[in-house]
Short mmCIF file of C-alpha atoms in Angstrom, two decimals:
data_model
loop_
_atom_site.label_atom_id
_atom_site.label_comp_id
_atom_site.label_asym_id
_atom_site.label_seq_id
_atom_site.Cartn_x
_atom_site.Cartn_y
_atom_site.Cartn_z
CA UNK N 1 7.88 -6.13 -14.62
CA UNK N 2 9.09 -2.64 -15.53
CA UNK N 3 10.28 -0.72 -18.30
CA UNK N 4 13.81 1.12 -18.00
CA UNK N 5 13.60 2.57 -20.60
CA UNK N 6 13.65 5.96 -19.20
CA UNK N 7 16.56 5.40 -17.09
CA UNK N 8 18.67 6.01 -20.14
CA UNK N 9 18.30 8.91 -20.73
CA UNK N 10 17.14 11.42 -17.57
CA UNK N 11 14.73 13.91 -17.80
CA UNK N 12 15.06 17.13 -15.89
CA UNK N 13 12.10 18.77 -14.85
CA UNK N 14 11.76 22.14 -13.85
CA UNK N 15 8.03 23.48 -14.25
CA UNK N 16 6.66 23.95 -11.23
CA UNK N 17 2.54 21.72 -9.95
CA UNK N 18 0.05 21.96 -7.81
CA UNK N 19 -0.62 24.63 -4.98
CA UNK N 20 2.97 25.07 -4.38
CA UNK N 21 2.29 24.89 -0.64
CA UNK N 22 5.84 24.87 1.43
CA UNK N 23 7.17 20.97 1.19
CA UNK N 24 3.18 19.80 0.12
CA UNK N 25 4.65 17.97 -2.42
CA UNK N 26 7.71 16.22 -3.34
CA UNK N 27 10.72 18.58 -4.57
CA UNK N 28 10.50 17.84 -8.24
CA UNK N 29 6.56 19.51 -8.12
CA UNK N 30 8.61 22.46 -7.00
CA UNK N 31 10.38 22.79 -9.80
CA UNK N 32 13.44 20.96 -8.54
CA UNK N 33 15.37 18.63 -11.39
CA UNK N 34 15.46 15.07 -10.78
CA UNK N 35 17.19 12.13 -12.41
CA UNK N 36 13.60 10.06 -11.91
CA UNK N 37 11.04 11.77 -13.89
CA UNK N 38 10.18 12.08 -17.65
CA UNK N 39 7.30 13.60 -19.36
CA UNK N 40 5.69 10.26 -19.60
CA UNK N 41 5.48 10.53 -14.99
CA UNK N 42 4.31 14.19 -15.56
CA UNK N 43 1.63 13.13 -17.64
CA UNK N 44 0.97 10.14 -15.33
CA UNK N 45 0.70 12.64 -12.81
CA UNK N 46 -1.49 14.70 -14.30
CA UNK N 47 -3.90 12.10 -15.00
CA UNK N 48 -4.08 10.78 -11.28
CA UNK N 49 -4.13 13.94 -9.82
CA UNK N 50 -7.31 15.35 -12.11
CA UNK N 51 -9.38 11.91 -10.86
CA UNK N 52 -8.46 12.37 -7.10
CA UNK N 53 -10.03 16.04 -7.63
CA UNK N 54 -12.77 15.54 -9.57
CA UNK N 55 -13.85 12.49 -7.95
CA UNK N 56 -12.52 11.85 -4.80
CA UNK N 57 -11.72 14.97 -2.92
CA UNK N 58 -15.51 16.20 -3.19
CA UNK N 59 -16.88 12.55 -2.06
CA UNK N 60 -13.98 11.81 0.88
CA UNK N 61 -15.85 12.57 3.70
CA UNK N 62 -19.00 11.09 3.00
CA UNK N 63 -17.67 7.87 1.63
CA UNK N 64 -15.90 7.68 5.38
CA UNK N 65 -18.47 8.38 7.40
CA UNK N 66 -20.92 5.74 5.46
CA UNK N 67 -18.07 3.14 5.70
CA UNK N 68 -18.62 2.32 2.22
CA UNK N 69 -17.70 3.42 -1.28
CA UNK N 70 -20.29 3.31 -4.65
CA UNK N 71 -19.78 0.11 -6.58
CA UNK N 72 -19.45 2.27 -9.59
CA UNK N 73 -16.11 4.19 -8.32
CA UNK N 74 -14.36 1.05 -9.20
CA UNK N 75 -15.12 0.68 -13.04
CA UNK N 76 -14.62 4.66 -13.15
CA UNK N 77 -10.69 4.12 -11.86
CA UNK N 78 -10.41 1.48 -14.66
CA UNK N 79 -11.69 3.90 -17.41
CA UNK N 80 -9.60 6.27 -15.81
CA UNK N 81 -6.63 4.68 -16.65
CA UNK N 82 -4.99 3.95 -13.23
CA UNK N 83 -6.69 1.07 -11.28
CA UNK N 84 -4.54 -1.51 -13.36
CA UNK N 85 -0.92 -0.14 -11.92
CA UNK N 86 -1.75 -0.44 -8.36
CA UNK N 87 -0.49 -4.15 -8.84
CA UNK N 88 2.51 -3.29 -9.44
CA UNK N 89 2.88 -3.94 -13.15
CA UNK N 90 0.75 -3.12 -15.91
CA UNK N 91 -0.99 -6.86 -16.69
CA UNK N 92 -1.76 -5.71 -20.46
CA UNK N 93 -2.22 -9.46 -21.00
CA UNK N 94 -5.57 -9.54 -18.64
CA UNK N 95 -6.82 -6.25 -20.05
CA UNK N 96 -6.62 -7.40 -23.58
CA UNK N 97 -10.41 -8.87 -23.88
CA UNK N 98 -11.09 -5.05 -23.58
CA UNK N 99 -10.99 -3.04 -26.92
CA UNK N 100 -11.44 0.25 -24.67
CA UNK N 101 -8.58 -0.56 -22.16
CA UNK N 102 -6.70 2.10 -20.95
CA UNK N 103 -3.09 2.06 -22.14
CA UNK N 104 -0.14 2.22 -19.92
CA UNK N 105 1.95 5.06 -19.95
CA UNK N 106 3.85 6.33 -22.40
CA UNK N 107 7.43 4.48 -22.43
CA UNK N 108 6.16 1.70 -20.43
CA UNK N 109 4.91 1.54 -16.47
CA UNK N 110 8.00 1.74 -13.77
CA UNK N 111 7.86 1.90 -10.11
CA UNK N 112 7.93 5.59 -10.04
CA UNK N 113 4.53 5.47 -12.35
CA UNK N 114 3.56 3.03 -9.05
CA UNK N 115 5.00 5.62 -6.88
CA UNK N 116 2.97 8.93 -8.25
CA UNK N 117 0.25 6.60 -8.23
CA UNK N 118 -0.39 5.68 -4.24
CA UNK N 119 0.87 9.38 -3.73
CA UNK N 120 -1.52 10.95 -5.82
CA UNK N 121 -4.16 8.82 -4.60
CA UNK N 122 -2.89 9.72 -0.79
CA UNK N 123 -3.81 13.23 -1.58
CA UNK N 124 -7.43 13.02 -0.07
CA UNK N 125 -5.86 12.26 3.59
CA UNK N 126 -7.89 9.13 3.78
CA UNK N 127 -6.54 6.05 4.13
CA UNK N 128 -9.64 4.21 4.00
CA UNK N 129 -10.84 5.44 1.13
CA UNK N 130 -7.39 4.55 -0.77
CA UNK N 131 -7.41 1.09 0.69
CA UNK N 132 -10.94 1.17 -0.34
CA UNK N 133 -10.07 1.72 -3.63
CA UNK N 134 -6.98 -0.25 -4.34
CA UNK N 135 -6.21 -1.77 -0.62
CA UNK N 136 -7.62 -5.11 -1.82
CA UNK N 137 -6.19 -5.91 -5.24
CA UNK N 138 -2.67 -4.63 -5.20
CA UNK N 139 -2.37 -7.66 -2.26
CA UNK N 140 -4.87 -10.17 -3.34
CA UNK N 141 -4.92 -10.31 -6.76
CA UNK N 142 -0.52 -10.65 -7.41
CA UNK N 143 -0.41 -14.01 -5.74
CA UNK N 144 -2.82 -14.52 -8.63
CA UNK N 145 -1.47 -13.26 -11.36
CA UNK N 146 1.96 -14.67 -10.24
CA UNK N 147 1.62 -18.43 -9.15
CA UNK N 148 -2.15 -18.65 -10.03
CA UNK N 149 -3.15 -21.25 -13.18
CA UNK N 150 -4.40 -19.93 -16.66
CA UNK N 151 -7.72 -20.82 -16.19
CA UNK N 152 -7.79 -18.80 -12.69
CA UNK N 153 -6.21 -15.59 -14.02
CA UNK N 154 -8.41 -16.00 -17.21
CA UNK N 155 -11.27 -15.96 -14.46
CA UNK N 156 -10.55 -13.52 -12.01
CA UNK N 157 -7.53 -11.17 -13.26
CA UNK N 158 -9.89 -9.00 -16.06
CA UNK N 159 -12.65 -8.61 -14.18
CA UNK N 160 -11.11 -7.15 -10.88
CA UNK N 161 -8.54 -5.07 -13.09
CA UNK N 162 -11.46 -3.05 -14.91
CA UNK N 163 -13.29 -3.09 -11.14
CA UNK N 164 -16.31 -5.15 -12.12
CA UNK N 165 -15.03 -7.21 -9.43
CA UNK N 166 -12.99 -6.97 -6.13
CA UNK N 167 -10.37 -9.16 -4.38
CA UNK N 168 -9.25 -9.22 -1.24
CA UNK N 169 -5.95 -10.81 0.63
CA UNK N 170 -6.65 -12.53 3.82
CA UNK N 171 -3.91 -14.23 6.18
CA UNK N 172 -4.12 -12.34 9.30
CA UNK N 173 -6.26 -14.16 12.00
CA UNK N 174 -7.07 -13.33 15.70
CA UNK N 175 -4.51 -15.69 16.81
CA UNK N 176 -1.49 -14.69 14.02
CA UNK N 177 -0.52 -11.55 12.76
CA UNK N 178 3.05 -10.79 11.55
CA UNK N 179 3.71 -14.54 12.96
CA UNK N 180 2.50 -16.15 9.84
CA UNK N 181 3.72 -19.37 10.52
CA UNK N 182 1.25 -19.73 13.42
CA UNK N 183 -1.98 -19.41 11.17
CA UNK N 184 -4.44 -21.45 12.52
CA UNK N 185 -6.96 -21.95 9.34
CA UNK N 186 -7.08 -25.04 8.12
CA UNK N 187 -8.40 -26.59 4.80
CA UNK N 188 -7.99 -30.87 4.46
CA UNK N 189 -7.98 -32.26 1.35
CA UNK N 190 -10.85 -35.22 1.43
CA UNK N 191 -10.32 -38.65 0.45
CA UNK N 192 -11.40 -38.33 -3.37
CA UNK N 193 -8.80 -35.19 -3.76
CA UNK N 194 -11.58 -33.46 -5.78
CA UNK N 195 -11.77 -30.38 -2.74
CA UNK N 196 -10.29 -28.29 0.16
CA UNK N 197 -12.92 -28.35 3.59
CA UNK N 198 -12.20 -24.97 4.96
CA UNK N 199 -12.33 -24.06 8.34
CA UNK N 200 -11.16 -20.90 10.51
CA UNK N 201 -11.38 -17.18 10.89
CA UNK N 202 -9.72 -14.08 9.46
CA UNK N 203 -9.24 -10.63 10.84
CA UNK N 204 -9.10 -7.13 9.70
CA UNK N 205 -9.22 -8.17 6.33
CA UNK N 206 -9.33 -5.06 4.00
CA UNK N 207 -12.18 -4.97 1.73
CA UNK N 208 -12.87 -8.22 2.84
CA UNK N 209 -16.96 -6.70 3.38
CA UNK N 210 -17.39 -6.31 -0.13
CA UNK N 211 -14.96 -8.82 -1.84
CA UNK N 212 -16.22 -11.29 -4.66
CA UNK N 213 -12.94 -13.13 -4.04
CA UNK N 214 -10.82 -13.55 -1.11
CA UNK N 215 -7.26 -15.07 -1.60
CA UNK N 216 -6.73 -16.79 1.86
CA UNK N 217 -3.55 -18.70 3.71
CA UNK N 218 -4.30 -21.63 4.85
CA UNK N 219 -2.93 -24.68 7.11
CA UNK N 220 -2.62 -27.25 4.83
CA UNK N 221 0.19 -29.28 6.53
CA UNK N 222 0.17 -31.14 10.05
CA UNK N 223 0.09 -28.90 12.63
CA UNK N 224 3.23 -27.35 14.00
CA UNK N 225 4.37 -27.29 10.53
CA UNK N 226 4.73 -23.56 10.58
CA UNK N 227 5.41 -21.91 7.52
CA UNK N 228 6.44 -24.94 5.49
CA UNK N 229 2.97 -26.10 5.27
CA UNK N 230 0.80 -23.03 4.31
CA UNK N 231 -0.75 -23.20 0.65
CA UNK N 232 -3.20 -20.15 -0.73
CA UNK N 233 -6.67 -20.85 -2.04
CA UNK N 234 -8.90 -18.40 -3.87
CA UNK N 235 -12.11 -18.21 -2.37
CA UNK N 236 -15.35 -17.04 -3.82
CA UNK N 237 -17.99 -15.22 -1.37
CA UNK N 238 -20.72 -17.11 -3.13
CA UNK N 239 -19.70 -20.33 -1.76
CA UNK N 240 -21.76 -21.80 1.18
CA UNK N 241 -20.23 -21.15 4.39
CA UNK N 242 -18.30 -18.18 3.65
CA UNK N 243 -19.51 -14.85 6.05
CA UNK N 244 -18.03 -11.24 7.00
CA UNK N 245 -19.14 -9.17 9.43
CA UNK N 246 -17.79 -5.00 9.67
CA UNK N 247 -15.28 -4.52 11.96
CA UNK N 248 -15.63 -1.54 13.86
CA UNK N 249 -12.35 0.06 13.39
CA UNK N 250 -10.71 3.62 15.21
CA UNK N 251 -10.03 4.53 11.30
CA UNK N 252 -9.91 3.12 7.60
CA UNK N 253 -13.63 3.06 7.43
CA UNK N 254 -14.36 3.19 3.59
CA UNK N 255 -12.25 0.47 3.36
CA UNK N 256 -14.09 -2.75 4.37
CA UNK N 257 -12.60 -4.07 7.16
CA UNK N 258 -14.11 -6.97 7.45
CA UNK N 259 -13.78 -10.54 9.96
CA UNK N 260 -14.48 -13.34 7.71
CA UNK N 261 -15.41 -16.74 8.56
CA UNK N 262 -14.86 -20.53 6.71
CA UNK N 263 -17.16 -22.93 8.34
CA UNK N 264 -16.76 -26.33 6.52
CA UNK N 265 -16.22 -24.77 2.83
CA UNK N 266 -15.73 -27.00 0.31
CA UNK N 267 -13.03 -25.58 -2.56
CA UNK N 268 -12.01 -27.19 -5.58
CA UNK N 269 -8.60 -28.37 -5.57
CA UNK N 270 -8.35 -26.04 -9.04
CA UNK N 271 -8.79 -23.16 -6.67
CA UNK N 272 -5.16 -23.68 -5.17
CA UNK N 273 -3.05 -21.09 -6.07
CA UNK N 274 0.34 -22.39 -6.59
CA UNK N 275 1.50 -25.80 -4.91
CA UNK N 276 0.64 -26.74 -1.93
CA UNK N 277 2.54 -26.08 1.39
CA UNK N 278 4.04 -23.80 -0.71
CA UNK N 279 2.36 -20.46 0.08
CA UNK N 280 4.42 -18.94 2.36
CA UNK N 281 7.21 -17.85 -0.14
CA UNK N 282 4.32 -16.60 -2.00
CA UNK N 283 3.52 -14.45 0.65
CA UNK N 284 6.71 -13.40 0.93
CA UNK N 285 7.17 -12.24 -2.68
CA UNK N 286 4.93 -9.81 -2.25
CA UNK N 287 5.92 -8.02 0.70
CA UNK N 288 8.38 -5.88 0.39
CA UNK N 289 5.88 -4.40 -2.63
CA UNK N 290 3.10 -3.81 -0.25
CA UNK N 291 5.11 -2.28 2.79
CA UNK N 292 6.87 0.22 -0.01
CA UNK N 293 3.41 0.86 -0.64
CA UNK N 294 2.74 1.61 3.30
CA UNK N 295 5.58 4.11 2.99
CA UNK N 296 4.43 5.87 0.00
CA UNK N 297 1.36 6.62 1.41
CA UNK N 298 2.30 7.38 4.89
CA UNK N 299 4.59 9.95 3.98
CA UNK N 300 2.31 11.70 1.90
CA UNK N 301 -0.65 11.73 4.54
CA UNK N 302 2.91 13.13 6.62
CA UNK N 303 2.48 15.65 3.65
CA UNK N 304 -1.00 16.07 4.24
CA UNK N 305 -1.07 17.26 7.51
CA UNK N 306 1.90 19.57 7.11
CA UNK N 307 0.28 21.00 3.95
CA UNK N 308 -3.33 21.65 6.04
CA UNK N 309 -1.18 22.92 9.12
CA UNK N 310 0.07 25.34 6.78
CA UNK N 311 -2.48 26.76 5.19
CA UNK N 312 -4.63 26.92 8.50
CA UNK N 313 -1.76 28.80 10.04
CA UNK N 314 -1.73 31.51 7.45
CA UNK N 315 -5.11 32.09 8.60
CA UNK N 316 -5.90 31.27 12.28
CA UNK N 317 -5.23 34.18 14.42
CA UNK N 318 -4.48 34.04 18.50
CA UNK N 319 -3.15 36.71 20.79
CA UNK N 320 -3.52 39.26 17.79
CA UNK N 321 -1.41 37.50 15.00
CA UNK N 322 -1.73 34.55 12.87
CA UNK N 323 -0.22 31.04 13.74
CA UNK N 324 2.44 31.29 11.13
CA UNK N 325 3.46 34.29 13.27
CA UNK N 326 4.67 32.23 16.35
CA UNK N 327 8.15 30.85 16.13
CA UNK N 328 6.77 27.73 17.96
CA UNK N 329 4.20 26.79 14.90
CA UNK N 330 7.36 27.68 12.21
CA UNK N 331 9.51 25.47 14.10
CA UNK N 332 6.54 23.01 14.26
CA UNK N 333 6.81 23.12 10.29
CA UNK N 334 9.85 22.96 9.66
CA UNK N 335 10.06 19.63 11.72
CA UNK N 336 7.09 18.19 10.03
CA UNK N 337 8.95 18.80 6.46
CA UNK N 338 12.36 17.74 7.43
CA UNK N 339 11.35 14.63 8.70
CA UNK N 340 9.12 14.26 5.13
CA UNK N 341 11.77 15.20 2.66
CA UNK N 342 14.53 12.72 4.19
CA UNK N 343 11.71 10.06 4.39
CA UNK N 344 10.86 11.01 0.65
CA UNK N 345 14.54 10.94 -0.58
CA UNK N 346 15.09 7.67 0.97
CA UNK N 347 12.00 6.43 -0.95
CA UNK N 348 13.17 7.82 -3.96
CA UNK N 349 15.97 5.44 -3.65
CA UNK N 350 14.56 2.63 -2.86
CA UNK N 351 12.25 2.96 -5.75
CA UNK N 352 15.17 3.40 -8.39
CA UNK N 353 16.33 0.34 -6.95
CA UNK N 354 13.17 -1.51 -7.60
CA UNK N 355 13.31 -0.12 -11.51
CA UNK N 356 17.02 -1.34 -11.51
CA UNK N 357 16.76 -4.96 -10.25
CA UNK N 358 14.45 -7.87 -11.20
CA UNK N 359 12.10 -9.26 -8.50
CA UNK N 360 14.28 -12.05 -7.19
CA UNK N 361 17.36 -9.92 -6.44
CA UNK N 362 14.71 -7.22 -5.05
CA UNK N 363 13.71 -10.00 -2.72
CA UNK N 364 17.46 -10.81 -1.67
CA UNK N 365 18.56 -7.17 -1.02
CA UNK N 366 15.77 -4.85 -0.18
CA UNK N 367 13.65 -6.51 2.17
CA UNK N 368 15.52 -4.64 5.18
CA UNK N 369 16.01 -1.30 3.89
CA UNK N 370 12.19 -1.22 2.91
CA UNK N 371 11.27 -2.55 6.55
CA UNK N 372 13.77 -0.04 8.19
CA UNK N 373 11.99 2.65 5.64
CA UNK N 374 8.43 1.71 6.82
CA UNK N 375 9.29 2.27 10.08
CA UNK N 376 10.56 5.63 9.20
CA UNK N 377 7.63 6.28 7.68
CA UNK N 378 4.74 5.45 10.17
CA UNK N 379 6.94 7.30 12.94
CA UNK N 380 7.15 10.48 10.70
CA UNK N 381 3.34 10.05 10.01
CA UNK N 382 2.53 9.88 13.34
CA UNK N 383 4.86 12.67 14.46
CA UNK N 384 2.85 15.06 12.09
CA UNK N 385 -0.20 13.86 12.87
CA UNK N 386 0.13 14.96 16.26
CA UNK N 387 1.78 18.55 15.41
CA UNK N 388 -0.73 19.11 12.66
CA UNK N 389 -3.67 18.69 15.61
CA UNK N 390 -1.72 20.40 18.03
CA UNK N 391 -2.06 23.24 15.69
CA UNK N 392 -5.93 23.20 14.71
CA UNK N 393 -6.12 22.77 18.40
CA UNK N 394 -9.81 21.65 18.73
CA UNK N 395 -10.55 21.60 14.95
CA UNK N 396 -8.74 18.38 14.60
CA UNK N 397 -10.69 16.71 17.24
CA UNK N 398 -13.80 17.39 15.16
CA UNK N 399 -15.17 14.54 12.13
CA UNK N 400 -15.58 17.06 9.19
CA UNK N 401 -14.95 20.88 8.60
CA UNK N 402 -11.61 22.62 8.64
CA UNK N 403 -9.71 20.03 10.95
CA UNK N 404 -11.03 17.27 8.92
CA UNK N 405 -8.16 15.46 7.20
CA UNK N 406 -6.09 15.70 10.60
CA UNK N 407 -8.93 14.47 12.39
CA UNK N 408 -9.20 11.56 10.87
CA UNK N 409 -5.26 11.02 9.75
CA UNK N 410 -4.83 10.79 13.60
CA UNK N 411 -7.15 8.13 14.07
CA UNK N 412 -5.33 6.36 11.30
CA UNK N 413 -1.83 6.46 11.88
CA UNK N 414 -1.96 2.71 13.65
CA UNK N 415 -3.60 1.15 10.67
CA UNK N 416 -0.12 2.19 9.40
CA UNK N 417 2.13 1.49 12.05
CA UNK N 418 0.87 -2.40 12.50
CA UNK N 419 -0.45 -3.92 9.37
CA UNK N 420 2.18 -5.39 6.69
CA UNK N 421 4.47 -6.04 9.61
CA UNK N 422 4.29 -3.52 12.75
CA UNK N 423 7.54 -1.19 13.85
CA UNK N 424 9.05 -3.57 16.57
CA UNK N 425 9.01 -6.45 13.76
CA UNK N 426 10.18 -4.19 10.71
CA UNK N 427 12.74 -3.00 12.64
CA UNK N 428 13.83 -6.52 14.21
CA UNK N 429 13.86 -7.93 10.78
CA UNK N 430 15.64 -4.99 9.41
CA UNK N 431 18.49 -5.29 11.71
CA UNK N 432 18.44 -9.59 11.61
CA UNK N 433 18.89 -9.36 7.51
CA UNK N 434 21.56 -6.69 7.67
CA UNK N 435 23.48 -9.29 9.57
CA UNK N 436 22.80 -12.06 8.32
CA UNK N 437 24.25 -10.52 4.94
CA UNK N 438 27.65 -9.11 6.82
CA UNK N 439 27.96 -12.59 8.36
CA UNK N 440 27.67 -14.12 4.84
CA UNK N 441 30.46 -11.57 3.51
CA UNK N 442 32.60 -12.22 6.15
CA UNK N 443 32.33 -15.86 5.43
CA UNK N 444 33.29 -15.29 2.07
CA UNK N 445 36.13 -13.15 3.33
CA UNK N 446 37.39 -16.23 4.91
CA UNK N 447 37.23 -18.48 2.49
CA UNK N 448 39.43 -16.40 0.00
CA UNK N 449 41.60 -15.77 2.70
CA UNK N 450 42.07 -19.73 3.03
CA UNK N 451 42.17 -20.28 -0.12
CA UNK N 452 44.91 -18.01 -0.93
CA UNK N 453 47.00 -19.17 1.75
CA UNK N 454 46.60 -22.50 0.18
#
């Protein structure tokens, strides 16, 4: 899905962006070289960045606090030139119908295009508006575009990639979470096999309050078949007995978070994505894209905090001197940042990897180092959340004005640490994969070794 092109030939870059704030940004905005970046990511970069300020920074906080974004935000991304990317590829295929459409970047779009993209975005220290933005289609419109059939990804795929429409990924349910074997939604197949009868519940479903399409796991098996009998079915808000209602949520406001209700809905079987009972490896082919995503974002709102702890120390004054005066805010600092470079540099990695290998062998050999990375993440997010508002002392405990990203970053730190798999289960499976592989090696071990002896 992306181009590696520029990984022959490395570009070092060395002119310095953005407000040059002490570790605010990654290292290569600091003028640092890096083995990662050409001038087609600078001028990806530069594109991002100039939408987030134009029209998001001014427009954050209201957007929150009406726990809703303007229809019109979405088609203005597309124009843009960036909503397309945050699934992971650049679909040029679906975007073709559209003399206009924006082009991908120069050289072709790679992970790290995916990368500046969600950190860019991250910027505006609101997670609810960036899930508002792009929360529901870099999840719920892949399984789509990957295992859907022509005529569904002629149907949905252009319209939610120029953001005339939106699409949301539902699985998690009040009974199953990151157990998705134990979903309890069923839909039966009736006796003509024409359609699916629908019936169950889903929770915190992200932009599941405004969604025109909601790609949903289902039970399609006998019960206690666990994950071998799932299937996916896209599901269209305008069909009868389909309801959301707004969750009320400590954070992610603008984002639609939304519990959504099947009672008796009757789906065409052409609205099965995929086969059926097949969904679950579905699901998991998309994973370890969407918790990389959780860490990109996390460790810039990380960023974000440090970067307004900063700049409010250099002008906050107690007991006759500014914050930045006290060793114990410095050494505050410099924790926040060296927790965020490492975390950065590890991501970094993990990305090249993801330019370097296709999407089955991603599957095979990242999925524990990416868990293992999101729970570095969400730890070093929280971690700085809490500095940054022990700094703005009771600024940060106040919805707008000068505390105002750390505010509400600290109210959103679990809608990082739980969804896409929460720390005790990343972790768990981190450490279960690493030795399942070892155990695998060392059973090859022993089979040379036999066979040698032979």
């Amino acid at each position: 899905a992306y181009s590696l092109t520029h990984l022959l030939m490395p570009t070092n870059q060395s002119e310095e962006f953005g407000a040059l704030v002490p570790w605010g940004d990654p290292n290569w905005y600091r003028g640092y070289s890096s083995p990662y970046y050409t001038d087609s990511h600078i001028q990806w970069r530069a594109r991002i960045r100039s939408f987030v300020d134009t029209h998001i920074m001014p427009n954050c906080h209201t957007w929150d606090e009406n726990k809703a974004m303007p229809s019109d935000v979405y088609v203005a991304a597309y124009k843009a030139g960036w909503l397309p990317g945050c699934v992971g590829m650049w679909p040029t295929k679906y975007l073709a119908e559209d003399p206009n459409a924006p082009k991908p970047p120069a050289g072709g779009f790679d992970a790290f295009h995916e990368l500046i993209l969600w950190d860019e975005l991250s910027r505006c220290g609101s997670g609810g508006v960036v899930w508002g933005f792009a929360g529901g289609i870099s999840i719920g419109l892949p399984p789509v575009l990957h295992f859907g059939s022509e005529a569904m990804k002629a149907k949905v795929a252009g319209p939610c990639l120029r953001g005339e429409k939106i699409i949301c990924l539902a699985i998690t349910e009040p009974y199953a979470g990151s157990d998705v074997g134990s979903l309890r939604a069923t839909a039966k197949l009736n006796a003509e096999g024409t359609h699916y009868v629908l019936n169950g519940e889903k929770k915190w479903i992200t932009n599941g309050m405004f969604a025109d399409y909601f790609t949903v796991a289902v039970r399609t098996g006998k019960p206690g078949s666990a994950h071998k009998g799932i299937s996916f079915l896209l599901i269209e808000r305008n069909m009868p007995g389909v309801s959301t209602r707004q969750m009320l949520c400590s954070g992610v406001w603008a984002s639609g978070t939304a519990f959504v209700t099947f009672e008796d809905v009757k789906v065409p079987v052409d609205n099965l994505i995929g086969k059926q009972d097949e969904a679950f490896k579905y699901i998991m082919y998309n994973f370890n894209h969407e918790r990389w995503g959780f860490v990109v974002q996390a460790n810039r709102f990380a960023r974000v905090c440090l970067e307004e702890s900063a700049k409010y120390a250099m002008k906050r004054r107690t007991f006759g001197k500014r914050l930045i005066e006290h060793p114990v805010i410095r050494w505050k600092l410099a924790e926040m940042a060296r927790q965020g470079e490492a975390t950065h540099a590890a991501l970094e990695t993990l990305t090249y990897q993801m330019c370097t290998m296709n999407k089955t062998e991603q599957n095979a050999k990242l999925g524990g180092d990416i868990a293992l990375l999101k729970v570095q993440a969400t730890k070093v997010f929280e971690y700085c959340a809490r500095e940054a508002a022990q700094i703005f002392g009771g600024a940060s405990y106040v919805r707008g004005g000068q505390g105002e990203k750390v505010e509400r970053c600290y109210r959103e730190v679990r809608a990082y640490a739980i969804p896409g798999g929460s720390e005790e289960v990343m972790a768990d499976l981190a450490v279960r994969e690493g030795m399942k592989n070892y155990t695998n090696h060392l059973k090859k071990l022993s089979a040379g070794s036999a066979g040698a002896k032979m």
